[in-house]
PDB file of C-alpha atoms in Angstrom:
ATOM      1  CA  UNK A   1     117.802 108.489  86.915  1.00 66.00           C
ATOM      2  CA  UNK A   2     117.306 106.518  90.380  1.00 83.00           C
ATOM      3  CA  UNK A   3     114.875 105.796  93.089  1.00 89.00           C
ATOM      4  CA  UNK A   4     115.658 107.867  96.333  1.00 91.00           C
ATOM      5  CA  UNK A   5     112.719 106.231  99.047  1.00 94.00           C
ATOM      6  CA  UNK A   6     113.887 109.156 101.193  1.00 95.00           C
ATOM      7  CA  UNK A   7     111.575 111.190  98.250  1.00 96.00           C
ATOM      8  CA  UNK A   8     108.921 108.871  98.984  1.00 97.00           C
ATOM      9  CA  UNK A   9     108.288 108.966 101.908  1.00 97.00           C
ATOM     10  CA  UNK A  10     108.884 112.869 101.854  1.00 97.00           C
ATOM     11  CA  UNK A  11     106.277 112.894  99.062  1.00 96.00           C
ATOM     12  CA  UNK A  12     103.874 110.651 101.856  1.00 97.00           C
ATOM     13  CA  UNK A  13     104.813 113.129 104.545  1.00 97.00           C
ATOM     14  CA  UNK A  14     103.670 115.882 102.696  1.00 97.00           C
ATOM     15  CA  UNK A  15     100.368 114.583 101.456  1.00 96.00           C
ATOM     16  CA  UNK A  16      99.595 113.115 104.783  1.00 96.00           C
ATOM     17  CA  UNK A  17     100.097 116.750 106.529  1.00 97.00           C
ATOM     18  CA  UNK A  18      97.161 117.248 103.657  1.00 96.00           C
ATOM     19  CA  UNK A  19      94.843 114.910 104.846  1.00 97.00           C
ATOM     20  CA  UNK A  20      92.903 116.410 107.711  1.00 97.00           C
ATOM     21  CA  UNK A  21      92.323 119.894 105.842  1.00 96.00           C
ATOM     22  CA  UNK A  22      89.839 118.061 103.768  1.00 96.00           C
ATOM     23  CA  UNK A  23      86.413 119.278 104.590  1.00 96.00           C
ATOM     24  CA  UNK A  24      84.504 116.593 102.996  1.00 98.00           C
ATOM     25  CA  UNK A  25      85.754 114.060 106.228  1.00 98.00           C
ATOM     26  CA  UNK A  26      83.684 116.302 108.308  1.00 98.00           C
ATOM     27  CA  UNK A  27      80.811 115.289 106.241  1.00 98.00           C
ATOM     28  CA  UNK A  28      80.871 112.001 105.847  1.00 98.00           C
ATOM     29  CA  UNK A  29      82.051 112.103 110.341  1.00 98.00           C
ATOM     30  CA  UNK A  30      78.342 113.304 109.707  1.00 98.00           C
ATOM     31  CA  UNK A  31      77.248 110.780 108.216  1.00 98.00           C
ATOM     32  CA  UNK A  32      78.753 108.170 110.229  1.00 98.00           C
ATOM     33  CA  UNK A  33      77.165 110.055 112.940  1.00 98.00           C
ATOM     34  CA  UNK A  34      73.902 109.763 111.939  1.00 98.00           C
ATOM     35  CA  UNK A  35      73.972 105.939 110.632  1.00 98.00           C
ATOM     36  CA  UNK A  36      75.252 104.680 114.274  1.00 98.00           C
ATOM     37  CA  UNK A  37      72.709 107.526 116.391  1.00 98.00           C
ATOM     38  CA  UNK A  38      69.933 105.869 114.734  1.00 98.00           C
ATOM     39  CA  UNK A  39      71.002 101.654 115.302  1.00 97.00           C
ATOM     40  CA  UNK A  40      72.388 101.203 112.279  1.00 98.00           C
ATOM     41  CA  UNK A  41      75.891  99.812 110.849  1.00 98.00           C
ATOM     42  CA  UNK A  42      78.994 101.071 108.709  1.00 98.00           C
ATOM     43  CA  UNK A  43      79.183  98.440 106.141  1.00 98.00           C
ATOM     44  CA  UNK A  44      82.291  98.263 104.259  1.00 98.00           C
ATOM     45  CA  UNK A  45      83.698  97.409 101.039  1.00 98.00           C
ATOM     46  CA  UNK A  46      87.057  97.275  99.055  1.00 97.00           C
ATOM     47  CA  UNK A  47      88.521  94.490  96.282  1.00 94.00           C
ATOM     48  CA  UNK A  48      92.282  93.647  95.799  1.00 92.00           C
ATOM     49  CA  UNK A  49      94.140  96.010  97.762  1.00 93.00           C
ATOM     50  CA  UNK A  50      91.222  98.341  99.097  1.00 97.00           C
ATOM     51  CA  UNK A  51      90.410  95.502 101.599  1.00 96.00           C
ATOM     52  CA  UNK A  52      93.093  96.663 103.231  1.00 96.00           C
ATOM     53  CA  UNK A  53      91.567 100.047 103.840  1.00 98.00           C
ATOM     54  CA  UNK A  54      87.876  98.067 104.615  1.00 97.00           C
ATOM     55  CA  UNK A  55      89.616  96.085 107.622  1.00 96.00           C
ATOM     56  CA  UNK A  56      91.113  99.673 109.120  1.00 96.00           C
ATOM     57  CA  UNK A  57      87.143 100.442 109.209  1.00 97.00           C
ATOM     58  CA  UNK A  58      85.412  97.323 110.335  1.00 97.00           C
ATOM     59  CA  UNK A  59      86.752  94.552 113.178  1.00 93.00           C
ATOM     60  CA  UNK A  60      90.068  96.558 114.628  1.00 95.00           C
ATOM     61  CA  UNK A  61      91.791  97.822 117.765  1.00 96.00           C
ATOM     62  CA  UNK A  62      90.213 101.702 118.281  1.00 97.00           C
ATOM     63  CA  UNK A  63      88.187 101.566 115.883  1.00 98.00           C
ATOM     64  CA  UNK A  64      83.882 101.138 115.955  1.00 98.00           C
ATOM     65  CA  UNK A  65      82.212  97.947 117.053  1.00 98.00           C
ATOM     66  CA  UNK A  66      78.826  98.627 114.183  1.00 98.00           C
ATOM     67  CA  UNK A  67      80.899  97.983 111.524  1.00 98.00           C
ATOM     68  CA  UNK A  68      81.177  95.179 108.899  1.00 98.00           C
ATOM     69  CA  UNK A  69      83.222  94.257 105.837  1.00 97.00           C
ATOM     70  CA  UNK A  70      81.757  93.135 102.361  1.00 98.00           C
ATOM     71  CA  UNK A  71      84.474  91.160 100.405  1.00 97.00           C
ATOM     72  CA  UNK A  72      84.472  89.598  97.090  1.00 97.00           C
ATOM     73  CA  UNK A  73      85.134  85.944  98.707  1.00 96.00           C
ATOM     74  CA  UNK A  74      81.554  86.382 100.610  1.00 96.00           C
ATOM     75  CA  UNK A  75      79.361  85.019  97.159  1.00 97.00           C
ATOM     76  CA  UNK A  76      81.607  82.051  98.330  1.00 97.00           C
ATOM     77  CA  UNK A  77      81.782  82.182 102.174  1.00 95.00           C
ATOM     78  CA  UNK A  78      77.847  83.126 102.137  1.00 96.00           C
ATOM     79  CA  UNK A  79      76.239  82.077  99.497  1.00 95.00           C
ATOM     80  CA  UNK A  80      76.563  79.252  97.317  1.00 95.00           C
ATOM     81  CA  UNK A  81      79.780  80.310  94.308  1.00 96.00           C
ATOM     82  CA  UNK A  82      82.094  77.366  93.260  1.00 94.00           C
ATOM     83  CA  UNK A  83      85.158  78.141  94.910  1.00 96.00           C
ATOM     84  CA  UNK A  84      87.087  78.640  91.577  1.00 95.00           C
ATOM     85  CA  UNK A  85      85.180  81.949  90.729  1.00 94.00           C
ATOM     86  CA  UNK A  86      87.208  83.487  93.376  1.00 95.00           C
ATOM     87  CA  UNK A  87      90.558  82.539  90.860  1.00 95.00           C
ATOM     88  CA  UNK A  88      88.303  84.685  87.864  1.00 94.00           C
ATOM     89  CA  UNK A  89      91.072  87.437  86.480  1.00 91.00           C
ATOM     90  CA  UNK A  90      88.041  89.874  86.142  1.00 93.00           C
ATOM     91  CA  UNK A  91      85.818  89.170  88.590  1.00 95.00           C
ATOM     92  CA  UNK A  92      86.313  92.889  90.387  1.00 95.00           C
ATOM     93  CA  UNK A  93      84.859  94.117  86.813  1.00 95.00           C
ATOM     94  CA  UNK A  94      81.728  91.677  86.570  1.00 94.00           C
ATOM     95  CA  UNK A  95      78.678  93.924  87.829  1.00 95.00           C
ATOM     96  CA  UNK A  96      76.350  90.943  88.545  1.00 95.00           C
ATOM     97  CA  UNK A  97      78.466  90.032  92.003  1.00 97.00           C
ATOM     98  CA  UNK A  98      77.963  93.372  93.412  1.00 97.00           C
ATOM     99  CA  UNK A  99      74.684  91.982  93.701  1.00 97.00           C
ATOM    100  CA  UNK A 100      75.006  88.919  94.708  1.00 97.00           C
ATOM    101  CA  UNK A 101      77.278  90.233  97.523  1.00 98.00           C
ATOM    102  CA  UNK A 102      75.347  92.932  98.665  1.00 97.00           C
ATOM    103  CA  UNK A 103      71.767  90.229  99.169  1.00 97.00           C
ATOM    104  CA  UNK A 104      73.967  87.810 101.337  1.00 97.00           C
ATOM    105  CA  UNK A 105      75.290  91.238 103.442  1.00 97.00           C
ATOM    106  CA  UNK A 106      73.217  91.358 107.201  1.00 96.00           C
ATOM    107  CA  UNK A 107      72.295  95.205 105.604  1.00 98.00           C
ATOM    108  CA  UNK A 108      69.714  97.286 107.372  1.00 97.00           C
ATOM    109  CA  UNK A 109      68.165 100.217 106.548  1.00 97.00           C
ATOM    110  CA  UNK A 110      69.571 102.553 108.643  1.00 98.00           C
ATOM    111  CA  UNK A 111      73.024 101.007 107.935  1.00 98.00           C
ATOM    112  CA  UNK A 112      75.799 103.501 105.934  1.00 98.00           C
ATOM    113  CA  UNK A 113      77.756 102.062 103.003  1.00 98.00           C
ATOM    114  CA  UNK A 114      81.885 103.247 102.517  1.00 98.00           C
ATOM    115  CA  UNK A 115      83.059 101.842  99.209  1.00 98.00           C
ATOM    116  CA  UNK A 116      86.527 101.715  99.098  1.00 98.00           C
ATOM    117  CA  UNK A 117      88.223 102.175  95.516  1.00 98.00           C
ATOM    118  CA  UNK A 118      91.357 103.915  94.801  1.00 97.00           C
ATOM    119  CA  UNK A 119      90.720 103.437  90.399  1.00 97.00           C
ATOM    120  CA  UNK A 120      86.131 103.939  91.209  1.00 97.00           C
ATOM    121  CA  UNK A 121      85.552 102.377  87.795  1.00 97.00           C
ATOM    122  CA  UNK A 122      85.713  98.433  87.941  1.00 97.00           C
ATOM    123  CA  UNK A 123      81.930  96.815  87.642  1.00 96.00           C
ATOM    124  CA  UNK A 124      81.519  95.073  91.335  1.00 97.00           C
ATOM    125  CA  UNK A 125      82.100  98.659  93.048  1.00 98.00           C
ATOM    126  CA  UNK A 126      80.561 101.020  91.022  1.00 98.00           C
ATOM    127  CA  UNK A 127      77.675  98.072  90.782  1.00 98.00           C
ATOM    128  CA  UNK A 128      77.386  98.279  94.418  1.00 98.00           C
ATOM    129  CA  UNK A 129      77.132 101.518  94.544  1.00 98.00           C
ATOM    130  CA  UNK A 130      74.415 101.946  91.869  1.00 98.00           C
ATOM    131  CA  UNK A 131      72.268  98.957  94.381  1.00 98.00           C
ATOM    132  CA  UNK A 132      73.179 101.346  97.724  1.00 98.00           C
ATOM    133  CA  UNK A 133      71.937 104.083  96.425  1.00 98.00           C
ATOM    134  CA  UNK A 134      68.966 102.564  95.288  1.00 98.00           C
ATOM    135  CA  UNK A 135      68.133 100.866  98.556  1.00 97.00           C
ATOM    136  CA  UNK A 136      68.376 104.869  99.669  1.00 98.00           C
ATOM    137  CA  UNK A 137      70.922 104.051 102.031  1.00 98.00           C
ATOM    138  CA  UNK A 138      73.946 107.095 102.110  1.00 98.00           C
ATOM    139  CA  UNK A 139      77.571 106.256 100.219  1.00 98.00           C
ATOM    140  CA  UNK A 140      80.722 107.352 101.152  1.00 98.00           C
ATOM    141  CA  UNK A 141      83.529 106.386  98.866  1.00 98.00           C
ATOM    142  CA  UNK A 142      86.982 106.994  99.020  1.00 98.00           C
ATOM    143  CA  UNK A 143      88.644 107.348  95.927  1.00 98.00           C
ATOM    144  CA  UNK A 144      91.958 108.432  93.898  1.00 98.00           C
ATOM    145  CA  UNK A 145      90.168 111.689  91.868  1.00 98.00           C
ATOM    146  CA  UNK A 146      93.321 111.846  89.470  1.00 98.00           C
ATOM    147  CA  UNK A 147      92.957 108.406  88.762  1.00 98.00           C
ATOM    148  CA  UNK A 148      89.271 107.943  88.465  1.00 98.00           C
ATOM    149  CA  UNK A 149      88.714 110.895  86.537  1.00 97.00           C
ATOM    150  CA  UNK A 150      91.792 109.914  83.665  1.00 97.00           C
ATOM    151  CA  UNK A 151      90.426 106.510  82.993  1.00 97.00           C
ATOM    152  CA  UNK A 152      87.203 105.633  81.317  1.00 97.00           C
ATOM    153  CA  UNK A 153      84.160 103.160  83.566  1.00 97.00           C
ATOM    154  CA  UNK A 154      83.941  99.573  83.575  1.00 96.00           C
ATOM    155  CA  UNK A 155      80.389  99.980  83.946  1.00 97.00           C
ATOM    156  CA  UNK A 156      77.873  99.752  81.499  1.00 95.00           C
ATOM    157  CA  UNK A 157      76.581 102.697  82.562  1.00 97.00           C
ATOM    158  CA  UNK A 158      79.457 105.174  82.204  1.00 96.00           C
ATOM    159  CA  UNK A 159      79.296 106.176  85.459  1.00 97.00           C
ATOM    160  CA  UNK A 160      82.061 106.219  88.297  1.00 98.00           C
ATOM    161  CA  UNK A 161      81.787 105.197  92.156  1.00 98.00           C
ATOM    162  CA  UNK A 162      83.036 109.165  92.662  1.00 98.00           C
ATOM    163  CA  UNK A 163      79.717 110.023  90.821  1.00 98.00           C
ATOM    164  CA  UNK A 164      77.191 107.935  92.879  1.00 98.00           C
ATOM    165  CA  UNK A 165      78.195 108.939  96.141  1.00 98.00           C
ATOM    166  CA  UNK A 166      77.305 111.682  98.812  1.00 98.00           C
ATOM    167  CA  UNK A 167      80.629 111.952  99.889  1.00 98.00           C
ATOM    168  CA  UNK A 168      83.281 111.436  98.520  1.00 98.00           C
ATOM    169  CA  UNK A 169      87.066 110.906 100.170  1.00 98.00           C
ATOM    170  CA  UNK A 170      90.448 111.584  97.913  1.00 98.00           C
ATOM    171  CA  UNK A 171      93.106 109.823  99.084  1.00 98.00           C
ATOM    172  CA  UNK A 172      95.233 112.077  96.336  1.00 97.00           C
ATOM    173  CA  UNK A 173      96.996 109.347  94.914  1.00 97.00           C
ATOM    174  CA  UNK A 174      98.143 109.986  91.515  1.00 97.00           C
ATOM    175  CA  UNK A 175      97.312 108.142  88.414  1.00 97.00           C
ATOM    176  CA  UNK A 176      98.680 105.078  88.696  1.00 96.00           C
ATOM    177  CA  UNK A 177      98.975 105.044  92.386  1.00 97.00           C
ATOM    178  CA  UNK A 178     102.782 105.341  92.555  1.00 97.00           C
ATOM    179  CA  UNK A 179     104.910 108.484  92.905  1.00 96.00           C
ATOM    180  CA  UNK A 180     108.697 107.199  92.053  1.00 96.00           C
ATOM    181  CA  UNK A 181     108.942 107.499  87.961  1.00 94.00           C
ATOM    182  CA  UNK A 182     111.100 104.852  86.452  1.00 94.00           C
ATOM    183  CA  UNK A 183     113.242 104.938  83.260  1.00 91.00           C
ATOM    184  CA  UNK A 184     111.529 103.747  80.783  1.00 88.00           C
ATOM    185  CA  UNK A 185     107.991 104.153  82.558  1.00 91.00           C
ATOM    186  CA  UNK A 186     106.499 103.573  85.001  1.00 94.00           C
ATOM    187  CA  UNK A 187     106.331 104.101  88.593  1.00 96.00           C
ATOM    188  CA  UNK A 188     107.254 102.210  91.313  1.00 97.00           C
ATOM    189  CA  UNK A 189     106.413 103.677  95.460  1.00 97.00           C
ATOM    190  CA  UNK A 190     102.615 103.134  95.786  1.00 97.00           C
ATOM    191  CA  UNK A 191     100.348 105.792  98.224  1.00 98.00           C
ATOM    192  CA  UNK A 192      96.640 105.092  97.922  1.00 98.00           C
ATOM    193  CA  UNK A 193      96.579 102.597 100.605  1.00 97.00           C
ATOM    194  CA  UNK A 194      98.371 104.845 102.921  1.00 98.00           C
ATOM    195  CA  UNK A 195      96.543 107.684 102.434  1.00 98.00           C
ATOM    196  CA  UNK A 196      93.149 106.184 102.268  1.00 98.00           C
ATOM    197  CA  UNK A 197      93.835 104.139 105.642  1.00 98.00           C
ATOM    198  CA  UNK A 198      94.561 107.832 107.094  1.00 98.00           C
ATOM    199  CA  UNK A 199      91.265 109.059 105.651  1.00 98.00           C
ATOM    200  CA  UNK A 200      89.522 106.326 107.496  1.00 98.00           C
ATOM    201  CA  UNK A 201      91.183 106.648 110.759  1.00 98.00           C
ATOM    202  CA  UNK A 202      89.947 110.619 110.485  1.00 98.00           C
ATOM    203  CA  UNK A 203      86.818 109.982 109.576  1.00 98.00           C
ATOM    204  CA  UNK A 204      86.233 107.238 112.876  1.00 98.00           C
ATOM    205  CA  UNK A 205      87.945 110.121 114.906  1.00 98.00           C
ATOM    206  CA  UNK A 206      85.672 112.627 114.388  1.00 98.00           C
ATOM    207  CA  UNK A 207      82.433 110.283 114.594  1.00 98.00           C
ATOM    208  CA  UNK A 208      83.313 109.064 118.039  1.00 98.00           C
ATOM    209  CA  UNK A 209      83.994 112.798 118.601  1.00 98.00           C
ATOM    210  CA  UNK A 210      80.861 113.122 117.586  1.00 98.00           C
ATOM    211  CA  UNK A 211      79.441 110.462 120.272  1.00 98.00           C
ATOM    212  CA  UNK A 212      81.136 112.018 123.101  1.00 98.00           C
ATOM    213  CA  UNK A 213      80.150 115.441 122.083  1.00 98.00           C
ATOM    214  CA  UNK A 214      76.664 113.935 121.839  1.00 98.00           C
ATOM    215  CA  UNK A 215      76.942 112.655 125.200  1.00 98.00           C
ATOM    216  CA  UNK A 216      76.792 109.325 124.051  1.00 97.00           C
ATOM    217  CA  UNK A 217      79.286 106.837 125.091  1.00 96.00           C
ATOM    218  CA  UNK A 218      80.997 105.026 121.421  1.00 97.00           C
ATOM    219  CA  UNK A 219      81.086 101.553 121.013  1.00 98.00           C
ATOM    220  CA  UNK A 220      85.002 101.645 120.172  1.00 98.00           C
ATOM    221  CA  UNK A 221      86.940  98.193 120.320  1.00 98.00           C
ATOM    222  CA  UNK A 222      90.137  97.174 122.672  1.00 97.00           C
ATOM    223  CA  UNK A 223      92.736  95.708 121.259  1.00 97.00           C
ATOM    224  CA  UNK A 224      92.490  91.658 122.323  1.00 93.00           C
ATOM    225  CA  UNK A 225      96.349  91.550 123.134  1.00 96.00           C
ATOM    226  CA  UNK A 226      95.382  93.614 126.551  1.00 96.00           C
ATOM    227  CA  UNK A 227      93.620  91.476 129.016  1.00 95.00           C
ATOM    228  CA  UNK A 228      90.588  93.074 129.407  1.00 94.00           C
ATOM    229  CA  UNK A 229      89.990  93.775 125.744  1.00 96.00           C
ATOM    230  CA  UNK A 230      87.908  89.932 125.008  1.00 96.00           C
ATOM    231  CA  UNK A 231      85.231  90.973 127.333  1.00 97.00           C
ATOM    232  CA  UNK A 232      84.909  94.540 126.016  1.00 97.00           C
ATOM    233  CA  UNK A 233      84.095  93.598 122.592  1.00 97.00           C
ATOM    234  CA  UNK A 234      82.202  90.384 123.217  1.00 96.00           C
ATOM    235  CA  UNK A 235      79.753  92.351 125.251  1.00 97.00           C
ATOM    236  CA  UNK A 236      79.620  95.581 122.501  1.00 97.00           C
ATOM    237  CA  UNK A 237      79.202  92.989 120.212  1.00 97.00           C
ATOM    238  CA  UNK A 238      76.808  91.323 121.213  1.00 97.00           C
ATOM    239  CA  UNK A 239      74.012  94.655 120.922  1.00 96.00           C
ATOM    240  CA  UNK A 240      75.068  94.373 116.885  1.00 96.00           C
ATOM    241  CA  UNK A 241      74.114  89.631 116.824  1.00 95.00           C
ATOM    242  CA  UNK A 242      73.687  88.911 113.625  1.00 95.00           C
ATOM    243  CA  UNK A 243      74.478  92.335 111.763  1.00 97.00           C
ATOM    244  CA  UNK A 244      78.920  91.925 112.393  1.00 97.00           C
ATOM    245  CA  UNK A 245      80.557  88.829 110.431  1.00 95.00           C
ATOM    246  CA  UNK A 246      84.282  88.828 112.120  1.00 88.00           C
ATOM    247  CA  UNK A 247      86.644  86.330 111.241  1.00 72.00           C
ATOM    248  CA  UNK A 248      87.050  85.762 106.787  1.00 66.00           C
TER     249      UNK A 248
END
C-alpha cells in the first residue's frame, strides 16, 4: 500500500463540491441575519484546530465586522487563571472552563453563537453550548456527524454539541478526520479544517446576500493590507466598541 496525494485532493474536491447544497446553510444564514439585524454580534468558539475556523468567522478580510472570537486562553487573558492552566492536556475536556469563558465574554442578548468542534463531545464545547442555550441565544454548530455519532460524549450529561444546536452544519469529515488509510491502521490527510472553513464562509456570504437583499449595507472588513483598509475597518469596528476583541 502507498499514499496517493492526488486521491486526497480528489476526496477534498468532492466534499467541497457537495457542501454548498446543504440546506442547513440557509437556515444558519437566516440566524446570522436575524442576529445582525437586531444589533447582535456573532460569537465564535473553537479549540485546537477548530480555532482556525473561528478565525475564519471573526476578524478577517472579507468577513463580517460584528464578530468576536472566544478561546480557551481567555481564562488567562481576561480572567485570573494562571498561565500554567493552558498547559493542561485535558483543558478542553473540563466543563467548568466553559462558564469562565462565557462569563468573561462581552456578550449581549441578541448575540448568536457558532461553536466549532469536529468531535463535538469534549466538556468545554458541550458545556458552552448548554450555557448558551440556557441563556437564550441561537446556536449554530459546525461538527462531523460521522465522528460525533461514533464516540461517547465526554460531558457529564452525555450530550453532544449537535444535540444542543439550533442548526448543525456537517463538515462531512469521516471518523478520525483523515481520509487516506495507512498500512497497519490509522490514516493521513485530515479534511475537517478545510470543509469547516468552507461552511463558515458559505454562511457568511449567504448572510451578506440576505443583508443586501434587505437593502442594508453589510459591515464587511477590507484587507488591512490595502491602502484604505485600516480607516474603513476602524470606522466599522467603532460601532461595536467593547463588544468585539481583536488581536490575541
